[in-house]
PDB file of C-alpha atoms in Angstrom:
ATOM      1  CA  MET A  26      34.617  69.693 145.160  1.00  0.00           C
ATOM      2  CA  SER A  27      37.273  66.902 144.263  1.00  0.00           C
ATOM      3  CA  GLY A  28      34.939  64.128 143.577  1.00  0.00           C
ATOM      4  CA  ILE A  29      36.411  61.963 146.038  1.00  0.00           C
ATOM      5  CA  GLU A  30      33.284  61.323 149.229  1.00  0.00           C
ATOM      6  CA  GLN A  31      34.230  62.576 151.790  1.00  0.00           C
ATOM      7  CA  ARG A  32      30.882  61.975 154.380  1.00  0.00           C
ATOM      8  CA  LYS A  33      31.676  60.284 157.743  1.00  0.00           C
ATOM      9  CA  SER A  34      28.528  59.370 158.482  1.00  0.00           C
ATOM     10  CA  LYS A  35      26.733  56.546 156.504  1.00  0.00           C
ATOM     11  CA  ARG A  36      24.104  57.444 154.715  1.00  0.00           C
ATOM     12  CA  TYR A  37      20.412  55.476 154.200  1.00  0.00           C
ATOM     13  CA  LYS A  38      17.242  55.652 151.672  1.00  0.00           C
ATOM     14  CA  LEU A  39      14.687  57.078 153.224  1.00  0.00           C
ATOM     15  CA  GLU A  40      11.103  58.378 150.818  1.00  0.00           C
ATOM     16  CA  LYS A  41       8.758  59.924 153.616  1.00  0.00           C
ATOM     17  CA  TRP A  42       7.112  63.293 153.253  1.00  0.00           C
ATOM     18  CA  VAL A  43       7.947  65.816 155.833  1.00  0.00           C
ATOM     19  CA  LYS A  44       7.164  69.036 157.106  1.00  0.00           C
ATOM     20  CA  ALA A  45       9.634  71.743 157.099  1.00  0.00           C
ATOM     21  CA  TRP A  46      10.242  75.598 157.226  1.00  0.00           C
ATOM     22  CA  VAL A  47      12.428  77.597 155.255  1.00  0.00           C
ATOM     23  CA  ASN A  48      12.611  81.278 155.158  1.00  0.00           C
ATOM     24  CA  GLU A  49       9.630  81.525 157.596  1.00  0.00           C
ATOM     25  CA  ARG A  50       7.561  79.787 154.921  1.00  0.00           C
ATOM     26  CA  GLU A  51       5.650  76.021 155.546  1.00  0.00           C
ATOM     27  CA  ILE A  52       6.538  73.439 153.023  1.00  0.00           C
ATOM     28  CA  ASN A  53       5.969  69.766 152.624  1.00  0.00           C
ATOM     29  CA  CYS A  54       9.020  68.148 151.234  1.00  0.00           C
ATOM     30  CA  ARG A  55      10.144  64.505 150.795  1.00  0.00           C
ATOM     31  CA  LEU A  56      13.384  62.987 151.822  1.00  0.00           C
ATOM     32  CA  ILE A  57      15.295  60.938 150.242  1.00  0.00           C
ATOM     33  CA  ASP A  58      18.125  59.853 152.219  1.00  0.00           C
ATOM     34  CA  ILE A  59      19.261  60.297 155.760  1.00  0.00           C
ATOM     35  CA  SER A  60      22.467  60.002 157.876  1.00  0.00           C
ATOM     36  CA  GLU A  61      23.504  61.319 161.519  1.00  0.00           C
ATOM     37  CA  LYS A  62      24.658  64.168 160.494  1.00  0.00           C
ATOM     38  CA  GLY A  63      22.212  65.199 157.160  1.00  0.00           C
ATOM     39  CA  LEU A  64      19.245  64.812 155.439  1.00  0.00           C
ATOM     40  CA  GLY A  65      18.916  64.677 151.384  1.00  0.00           C
ATOM     41  CA  VAL A  66      15.651  66.276 149.964  1.00  0.00           C
ATOM     42  CA  SER A  67      13.955  66.277 147.053  1.00  0.00           C
ATOM     43  CA  LYS A  68      13.521  69.592 145.412  1.00  0.00           C
ATOM     44  CA  SER A  69      10.123  68.357 143.705  1.00  0.00           C
ATOM     45  CA  GLY A  70       7.453  71.324 144.527  1.00  0.00           C
ATOM     46  CA  VAL A  71       9.886  73.051 146.589  1.00  0.00           C
ATOM     47  CA  LEU A  72      10.867  76.498 145.228  1.00  0.00           C
ATOM     48  CA  GLY A  73      12.830  79.491 146.137  1.00  0.00           C
ATOM     49  CA  ILE A  74      15.493  77.632 148.414  1.00  0.00           C
ATOM     50  CA  LYS A  75      19.268  78.374 148.037  1.00  0.00           C
ATOM     51  CA  SER A  76      22.402  77.237 149.950  1.00  0.00           C
ATOM     52  CA  TYR A  77      23.240  78.620 153.566  1.00  0.00           C
ATOM     53  CA  ASP A  78      19.275  78.987 153.966  1.00  0.00           C
ATOM     54  CA  ALA A  79      18.254  78.290 157.343  1.00  0.00           C
ATOM     55  CA  ILE A  80      15.580  74.967 157.627  1.00  0.00           C
ATOM     56  CA  ILE A  81      13.897  73.411 160.549  1.00  0.00           C
ATOM     57  CA  ILE A  82      12.324  70.000 159.368  1.00  0.00           C
ATOM     58  CA  GLU A  83       9.778  68.040 161.689  1.00  0.00           C
ATOM     59  CA  LEU A  84      11.100  64.018 161.999  1.00  0.00           C
ATOM     60  CA  GLU A  85       8.850  61.227 163.194  1.00  0.00           C
ATOM     61  CA  HIS A  86      10.374  59.855 166.551  1.00  0.00           C
ATOM     62  CA  VAL A  87      13.209  62.735 166.498  1.00  0.00           C
ATOM     63  CA  GLY A  88      11.059  65.867 166.695  1.00  0.00           C
ATOM     64  CA  LYS A  89      12.343  69.457 164.902  1.00  0.00           C
ATOM     65  CA  VAL A  90      15.781  69.918 163.724  1.00  0.00           C
ATOM     66  CA  TYR A  91      17.294  72.794 162.591  1.00  0.00           C
ATOM     67  CA  GLY A  92      19.994  72.460 160.102  1.00  0.00           C
ATOM     68  CA  VAL A  93      21.605  74.824 156.801  1.00  0.00           C
ATOM     69  CA  ILE A  94      21.022  73.705 153.314  1.00  0.00           C
ATOM     70  CA  THR A  95      24.468  73.166 152.372  1.00  0.00           C
ATOM     71  CA  TRP A  96      23.552  72.540 148.729  1.00  0.00           C
ATOM     72  CA  THR A  97      21.096  72.615 146.120  1.00  0.00           C
ATOM     73  CA  GLY A  98      20.960  70.902 142.562  1.00  0.00           C
ATOM     74  CA  GLN A  99      18.437  70.562 139.489  1.00  0.00           C
ATOM     75  CA  ILE A 100      16.291  67.677 141.837  1.00  0.00           C
ATOM     76  CA  SER A 101      17.459  67.638 145.245  1.00  0.00           C
ATOM     77  CA  PHE A 102      19.811  69.500 148.134  1.00  0.00           C
ATOM     78  CA  GLY A 103      21.161  69.171 151.182  1.00  0.00           C
ATOM     79  CA  VAL A 104      20.781  69.860 154.362  1.00  0.00           C
ATOM     80  CA  SER A 105      23.451  69.569 157.237  1.00  0.00           C
ATOM     81  CA  LEU A 106      21.849  69.142 160.997  1.00  0.00           C
ATOM     82  CA  LYS A 107      22.972  70.975 163.972  1.00  0.00           C
ATOM     83  CA  LEU A 108      21.725  69.171 166.249  1.00  0.00           C
ATOM     84  CA  ASP A 109      21.369  69.417 170.444  1.00  0.00           C
ATOM     85  CA  LEU A 110      22.459  66.599 172.467  1.00  0.00           C
ATOM     86  CA  ILE A 111      18.763  65.600 172.865  1.00  0.00           C
ATOM     87  CA  ALA A 112      17.786  65.303 169.230  1.00  0.00           C
ATOM     88  CA  GLU A 113      21.549  64.106 168.474  1.00  0.00           C
ATOM     89  CA  ARG A 114      20.628  61.112 170.602  1.00  0.00           C
ATOM     90  CA  LYS A 115      16.921  60.843 169.514  1.00  0.00           C
ATOM     91  CA  MET A 116      18.407  60.661 166.094  1.00  0.00           C
ATOM     92  CA  GLU A 117      21.393  57.919 166.307  1.00  0.00           C
ATOM     93  CA  SER A 118      18.464  55.577 167.601  1.00  0.00           C
ATOM     94  CA  PHE A 119      15.955  56.504 164.560  1.00  0.00           C
ATOM     95  CA  ILE A 120      19.234  55.766 162.608  1.00  0.00           C
ATOM     96  CA  LYS A 121      19.792  52.316 164.006  1.00  0.00           C
ATOM     97  CA  THR A 122      16.231  51.347 163.286  1.00  0.00           C
ATOM     98  CA  LEU A 123      16.378  52.389 160.060  1.00  0.00           C
ATOM     99  CA  ALA A 124      19.974  50.548 159.145  1.00  0.00           C
ATOM    100  CA  GLY A 125      17.937  47.405 160.099  1.00  0.00           C
ATOM    101  CA  GLU A 126      14.893  48.584 157.411  1.00  0.00           C
ATOM    102  CA  THR A 127      16.200  50.103 154.597  1.00  0.00           C
ATOM    103  CA  LEU A 128      19.261  49.469 152.052  1.00  0.00           C
ATOM    104  CA  GLU A 129      22.517  51.696 152.674  1.00  0.00           C
ATOM    105  CA  VAL A 130      23.507  54.520 150.281  1.00  0.00           C
ATOM    106  CA  TYR A 131      27.172  54.452 151.175  1.00  0.00           C
TER     107      TYR A 131
END
């Protein structure tokens, strides 16, 4: 990567524990930031994940969303969301609510 920020969606801090499924295994993980197109997730206590793994995450007010792990680091990993139209609209509404309550990261 060039080190230049390439995201088009604003990200917001979010400290929330959620239920997720990776490789047919249920895990609890902590979201650390959110945008309309992706999630930042803490790796604390989450083992055995790698880039390109499919992931399902259950989000309050949105439901189950599907995504792909796009990168992994020492302390966190990123998820690119694959939303259908209904989930996309719910996510937009959820983000608007968060924008009024949380600090924008980028």
